[in-house]
Amino acid sequence: MSNPEILARHIAIAYGAPELEAASDAAHDQAMVADILHSVSRFADDHLVALNHVGDRVGSRLEQGRVKTPAGHKQAWAAFREGGWLLLDARPEDGGMGLPSSLASAVQEMLDSACPAFGMMPVPIRAALRLIKAFGDPAIQKEWVDPLTQGLWSTTICISEPDAGSDVRRIRTRATQDDDGNWLVTGEKCWISFGDQDITDRIGHCLLAKTEVDGNPDAISLFLVPDRFGDSRNNITVRRVEEKLGLHLSPTCALGFEEATGFLLGEPGRGLQQLFVMIAQMRLATAVQGAGIAARAYAVARQYAAERRQGGSGTIAVVIEDHADIQRLLLQMAGRIETLRGLIHATANALDLTEKSPDQVARDHHAALASWLLPIVKTLGGEVAFSCASDAIQILGGAGYTKEWPVEQCLRDARVLTLFEGTTGMQAQDLLFRRLLGGNGAAFRAFIATARKDAVGCDRLETALDRLEEVALALSAPGVTRRDQEAGATAFLALASDVACGWIGARLESQKTIDPIASHLAAAGQSALQEMDHGLLYQSHSALCGASSISRFGDLI
Ligand SMILES: Cc1cc2nc3c(=O)[nH]c(=O)nc-3n(C[C@H](O)[C@H](O)[C@H](O)COP(=O)(O)OP(=O)(O)OC[C@H]3O[C@@H](n4cnc5c(N)ncnc54)[C@H](O)[C@@H]3O)c2cc1C
């Protein structure tokens, strides 16, 4: 399980923490942070551990057209609401506590560590509140903000359709206006997490639909589509709840909209751009979910390795944690988890400073930095979760493969993290084409400038940053074709991720305080720098191979 003390230390030492503290209106100290994290830890033990088991075995089901969640979910949600943890990072005027997003991420990690499917309900609520505050008209805000803040109502992010996954422009759902100017939405959405449930009184779908704007029939606009008005249901049917590999507690719904009443959010035709307010939060949350799953897998493996006896030369077998290969696996897991956490908290702080920095130059810098880090941290979260779950199974041996132990569930739950909220392939293209080659390279420059400051005295990070710049330059050279770039994009993402982890590693390694947690994090920093060194050559080479790396496709496949 996620350890509150370690999470509290991450919050205290994360990139941007001092600037954020200076810019924040809400006071928080170490004691308050520790208190919140310990309370959430108790809540997770009391409510989520058992729910995670039932949720995985029983799952959410479709019964007479409505989703029924398993026993204990409603009670857990009620206790979560009462704890007041839903909106730690929202502004006080919106019912929140104005605390840093890094604290909200740590709280979220503890939920995800105990029950990652439960954690999927609060995330869209938090993200949708930002969306509604930014783009909802006063009437929408008046109606929705309070019940969402209190967790009485919930929201979904409603984009995907049978013919529109990565390619959002291919959505077919359409919104038209009736004679009174009301918007009516018709179409099919699929894979909508918590698209229906029996926990909250109302669900608002944050939905993309095509509308006609200035003669363009295919402009994409954003709507809030409630599932009900008082006692009457809106024209939305739950067509199916998917059977899937993991996260069974969270119902993944196919929804039919037949002239369902919706409300336009923001400007017509700017739906996708506006929805990015929500998508940025969801991507960070996916990374956090990865850290939570990885932390659980690690905790189980750590304990098992300390108790299971095999091998050794004496009459009594030694505990398997004495074996070098098991130590290697545990080290790898712990190092990756702490580095991922460091990157999550850096990204959360960069996002906060985008809004809270007192001057515009700093706000722009942090916006650019966050936009560089988001595709990296999102992907890394999914990869660390899966690799740690797999390593945990390796440590448990045959037991790890059975349902008697929870690590096989970790592996199943983790697998989707590199798919939803944008697949790794799409994150790679986003990083290369939008963050590096688009926007005049501001996102890339913001990262390089930030990491160079922490590279003073760390030659390994200096070298890695030089290498990343060389590869970036080579990928944008005139003779490089779009196909070359596409072929190298995922390796470039991996390279950028290794270097971002090296940056976090250098920060963790150079902590000033010496105590057990600082030593633990410094050791994790050394692991991150080592992994970066190992990956540098391979990922650089793969990123630059270009289309030649796939030239055998016609012969082999
Ligand atoms: C459990 C679960 C929960 C989900 N929850 C939600 C939700 O709440 N709301 C929601 O709207 N959606 C949700 N989704 C949908 C999810 O966001 C999509 O599955 C995801 O965006 C990928 O789309 P796709 O599955 O159609 O894959 P596709 O787009 O068909 O992609 C298939 C493969 O092709 C690759 N590919 C596609 N296009 C390109 C390209 N141009 N260049 C290179 N490679 C490409 C992809 O990287 C991928 O490897 C959920 C999905 C799951 C499984």
PDB file of N, CA and C and ligand atoms in Angstrom, residues 120 157-160 164-167 190-193 244 247 252 416 419-426 429, ligand 1:
ATOM      1  N   MET A 120     -11.716   5.730  -9.834  1.00  0.00           N
ATOM      2  CA  MET A 120     -12.101   6.282 -11.141  1.00  0.00           C
ATOM      3  C   MET A 120     -13.368   7.129 -11.090  1.00  0.00           C
ATOM      4  N   ILE A 157     -16.512  11.416 -18.645  1.00  0.00           N
ATOM      5  CA  ILE A 157     -15.926  12.007 -19.846  1.00  0.00           C
ATOM      6  C   ILE A 157     -16.389  11.115 -20.992  1.00  0.00           C
ATOM      7  N   CYS A 158     -17.098  11.718 -21.927  1.00  0.00           N
ATOM      8  CA  CYS A 158     -17.890  10.925 -22.867  1.00  0.00           C
ATOM      9  C   CYS A 158     -17.456  11.274 -24.298  1.00  0.00           C
ATOM     10  N   ILE A 159     -16.386  10.640 -24.744  1.00  0.00           N
ATOM     11  CA  ILE A 159     -15.826  10.964 -26.060  1.00  0.00           C
ATOM     12  C   ILE A 159     -15.950   9.783 -27.009  1.00  0.00           C
ATOM     13  N   SER A 160     -15.470   8.609 -26.585  1.00  0.00           N
ATOM     14  CA  SER A 160     -15.259   7.482 -27.507  1.00  0.00           C
ATOM     15  C   SER A 160     -16.561   6.973 -28.128  1.00  0.00           C
ATOM     16  N   ALA A 164     -14.678   5.934 -33.396  1.00  0.00           N
ATOM     17  CA  ALA A 164     -13.840   7.080 -33.007  1.00  0.00           C
ATOM     18  C   ALA A 164     -13.200   6.810 -31.648  1.00  0.00           C
ATOM     19  N   GLY A 165     -11.972   6.279 -31.702  1.00  0.00           N
ATOM     20  CA  GLY A 165     -11.202   6.060 -30.474  1.00  0.00           C
ATOM     21  C   GLY A 165     -10.105   7.106 -30.422  1.00  0.00           C
ATOM     22  N   SER A 166      -8.926   6.743 -30.973  1.00  0.00           N
ATOM     23  CA  SER A 166      -7.831   7.718 -31.016  1.00  0.00           C
ATOM     24  C   SER A 166      -8.189   8.910 -31.897  1.00  0.00           C
ATOM     25  N   ASP A 167      -8.977   8.639 -32.930  1.00  0.00           N
ATOM     26  CA  ASP A 167      -9.298   9.688 -33.909  1.00  0.00           C
ATOM     27  C   ASP A 167     -10.645  10.317 -33.561  1.00  0.00           C
ATOM     28  N   CYS A 190     -19.195   4.787 -26.493  1.00  0.00           N
ATOM     29  CA  CYS A 190     -18.813   3.486 -25.930  1.00  0.00           C
ATOM     30  C   CYS A 190     -17.654   3.630 -24.952  1.00  0.00           C
ATOM     31  N   TRP A 191     -17.497   2.603 -24.128  1.00  0.00           N
ATOM     32  CA  TRP A 191     -16.416   2.513 -23.134  1.00  0.00           C
ATOM     33  C   TRP A 191     -16.461   3.670 -22.141  1.00  0.00           C
ATOM     34  N   ILE A 192     -17.622   4.104 -21.755  1.00  0.00           N
ATOM     35  CA  ILE A 192     -17.698   5.251 -20.844  1.00  0.00           C
ATOM     36  C   ILE A 192     -17.640   4.752 -19.386  1.00  0.00           C
ATOM     37  N   SER A 193     -16.553   5.112 -18.704  1.00  0.00           N
ATOM     38  CA  SER A 193     -16.361   4.658 -17.329  1.00  0.00           C
ATOM     39  C   SER A 193     -17.406   5.293 -16.417  1.00  0.00           C
ATOM     40  N   LYS A 244     -14.563  -7.185 -19.145  1.00  0.00           N
ATOM     41  CA  LYS A 244     -13.201  -6.776 -19.479  1.00  0.00           C
ATOM     42  C   LYS A 244     -12.161  -7.446 -18.591  1.00  0.00           C
ATOM     43  N   LEU A 247     -10.314  -3.997 -13.548  1.00  0.00           N
ATOM     44  CA  LEU A 247     -11.113  -2.849 -13.096  1.00  0.00           C
ATOM     45  C   LEU A 247     -12.616  -3.162 -13.152  1.00  0.00           C
ATOM     46  N   THR A 252     -17.932  -0.129 -17.502  1.00  0.00           N
ATOM     47  CA  THR A 252     -17.516   0.491 -18.766  1.00  0.00           C
ATOM     48  C   THR A 252     -18.705   0.369 -19.720  1.00  0.00           C
ATOM     49  N   VAL A 416      -4.772  -1.538 -18.771  1.00  0.00           N
ATOM     50  CA  VAL A 416      -5.513  -0.539 -19.557  1.00  0.00           C
ATOM     51  C   VAL A 416      -4.867   0.855 -19.503  1.00  0.00           C
ATOM     52  N   LEU A 419      -3.671   2.401 -22.486  1.00  0.00           N
ATOM     53  CA  LEU A 419      -4.662   2.459 -23.576  1.00  0.00           C
ATOM     54  C   LEU A 419      -5.603   3.642 -23.395  1.00  0.00           C
ATOM     55  N   PHE A 420      -6.294   3.675 -22.226  1.00  0.00           N
ATOM     56  CA  PHE A 420      -7.280   4.770 -22.120  1.00  0.00           C
ATOM     57  C   PHE A 420      -6.592   6.108 -21.804  1.00  0.00           C
ATOM     58  N   GLU A 421      -7.350   7.159 -22.000  1.00  0.00           N
ATOM     59  CA  GLU A 421      -6.794   8.526 -21.955  1.00  0.00           C
ATOM     60  C   GLU A 421      -5.688   8.716 -22.997  1.00  0.00           C
ATOM     61  N   GLY A 422      -5.798   7.996 -24.103  1.00  0.00           N
ATOM     62  CA  GLY A 422      -4.828   8.121 -25.197  1.00  0.00           C
ATOM     63  C   GLY A 422      -3.778   7.024 -25.112  1.00  0.00           C
ATOM     64  N   THR A 423      -3.699   6.205 -26.151  1.00  0.00           N
ATOM     65  CA  THR A 423      -2.743   5.090 -26.163  1.00  0.00           C
ATOM     66  C   THR A 423      -1.304   5.627 -26.166  1.00  0.00           C
ATOM     67  N   THR A 424      -0.363   4.733 -25.875  1.00  0.00           N
ATOM     68  CA  THR A 424       1.046   5.153 -25.888  1.00  0.00           C
ATOM     69  C   THR A 424       1.435   5.686 -27.267  1.00  0.00           C
ATOM     70  N   GLY A 425       0.945   5.027 -28.307  1.00  0.00           N
ATOM     71  CA  GLY A 425       1.259   5.501 -29.668  1.00  0.00           C
ATOM     72  C   GLY A 425       0.797   6.939 -29.872  1.00  0.00           C
ATOM     73  N   MET A 426      -0.389   7.269 -29.339  1.00  0.00           N
ATOM     74  CA  MET A 426      -0.915   8.627 -29.528  1.00  0.00           C
ATOM     75  C   MET A 426      -0.206   9.634 -28.614  1.00  0.00           C
ATOM     76  N   GLN A 429       2.967  10.513 -30.401  1.00  0.00           N
ATOM     77  CA  GLN A 429       2.775  11.477 -31.493  1.00  0.00           C
ATOM     78  C   GLN A 429       2.491  12.874 -30.940  1.00  0.00           C
TER      79      GLN A 429
HETATM   80  C1  LIG B   1     -11.678   0.309 -19.431  1.00  0.00           C
HETATM   81  C2  LIG B   1     -11.828   1.456 -20.386  1.00  0.00           C
HETATM   82  C3  LIG B   1     -12.374   2.631 -19.933  1.00  0.00           C
HETATM   83  C4  LIG B   1     -12.541   3.697 -20.804  1.00  0.00           C
HETATM   84  N1  LIG B   1     -13.151   4.842 -20.355  1.00  0.00           N
HETATM   85  C5  LIG B   1     -13.453   5.818 -21.245  1.00  0.00           C
HETATM   86  C6  LIG B   1     -14.238   6.945 -20.844  1.00  0.00           C
HETATM   87  O1  LIG B   1     -14.613   7.088 -19.672  1.00  0.00           O
HETATM   88  N2  LIG B   1     -14.565   7.857 -21.774  1.00  0.00           N
HETATM   89  C7  LIG B   1     -14.180   7.742 -23.078  1.00  0.00           C
HETATM   90  O2  LIG B   1     -14.522   8.611 -23.875  1.00  0.00           O
HETATM   91  N3  LIG B   1     -13.442   6.683 -23.500  1.00  0.00           N
HETATM   92  C8  LIG B   1     -13.067   5.722 -22.619  1.00  0.00           C
HETATM   93  N4  LIG B   1     -12.334   4.644 -23.026  1.00  0.00           N
HETATM   94  C9  LIG B   1     -11.897   4.555 -24.421  1.00  0.00           C
HETATM   95  C10 LIG B   1     -10.410   4.812 -24.586  1.00  0.00           C
HETATM   96  O3  LIG B   1     -10.122   6.164 -24.360  1.00  0.00           O
HETATM   97  C11 LIG B   1     -10.006   4.326 -25.994  1.00  0.00           C
HETATM   98  O4  LIG B   1     -10.009   2.916 -25.935  1.00  0.00           O
HETATM   99  C12 LIG B   1      -8.649   4.853 -26.426  1.00  0.00           C
HETATM  100  O5  LIG B   1      -8.715   6.226 -26.663  1.00  0.00           O
HETATM  101  C13 LIG B   1      -8.139   4.174 -27.697  1.00  0.00           C
HETATM  102  O6  LIG B   1      -9.107   4.130 -28.694  1.00  0.00           O
HETATM  103  P1  LIG B   1      -9.448   2.740 -29.395  1.00  0.00           P
HETATM  104  O7  LIG B   1      -9.629   1.735 -28.324  1.00  0.00           O
HETATM  105  O8  LIG B   1     -10.554   2.945 -30.348  1.00  0.00           O
HETATM  106  O9  LIG B   1      -8.144   2.340 -30.176  1.00  0.00           O
HETATM  107  P2  LIG B   1      -7.792   2.735 -31.678  1.00  0.00           P
HETATM  108  O10 LIG B   1      -7.892   4.205 -31.852  1.00  0.00           O
HETATM  109  O11 LIG B   1      -8.546   1.874 -32.610  1.00  0.00           O
HETATM  110  O12 LIG B   1      -6.257   2.338 -31.701  1.00  0.00           O
HETATM  111  C14 LIG B   1      -5.832   0.979 -31.854  1.00  0.00           C
HETATM  112  C15 LIG B   1      -4.303   0.991 -32.020  1.00  0.00           C
HETATM  113  O13 LIG B   1      -3.946   1.748 -33.182  1.00  0.00           O
HETATM  114  C16 LIG B   1      -3.056   2.801 -32.824  1.00  0.00           C
HETATM  115  N5  LIG B   1      -3.378   4.001 -33.597  1.00  0.00           N
HETATM  116  C17 LIG B   1      -4.605   4.550 -33.797  1.00  0.00           C
HETATM  117  N6  LIG B   1      -4.497   5.643 -34.549  1.00  0.00           N
HETATM  118  C18 LIG B   1      -3.196   5.812 -34.835  1.00  0.00           C
HETATM  119  C19 LIG B   1      -2.450   6.788 -35.564  1.00  0.00           C
HETATM  120  N7  LIG B   1      -3.046   7.829 -36.142  1.00  0.00           N
HETATM  121  N8  LIG B   1      -1.120   6.631 -35.641  1.00  0.00           N
HETATM  122  C20 LIG B   1      -0.502   5.599 -35.041  1.00  0.00           C
HETATM  123  N9  LIG B   1      -1.149   4.656 -34.339  1.00  0.00           N
HETATM  124  C21 LIG B   1      -2.476   4.763 -34.233  1.00  0.00           C
HETATM  125  C22 LIG B   1      -3.275   3.035 -31.323  1.00  0.00           C
HETATM  126  O14 LIG B   1      -2.126   3.579 -30.697  1.00  0.00           O
HETATM  127  C23 LIG B   1      -3.591   1.619 -30.841  1.00  0.00           C
HETATM  128  O15 LIG B   1      -2.394   0.925 -30.597  1.00  0.00           O
HETATM  129  C24 LIG B   1     -12.127   3.575 -22.156  1.00  0.00           C
HETATM  130  C25 LIG B   1     -11.540   2.390 -22.601  1.00  0.00           C
HETATM  131  C26 LIG B   1     -11.398   1.335 -21.730  1.00  0.00           C
HETATM  132  C27 LIG B   1     -10.785   0.058 -22.243  1.00  0.00           C
END
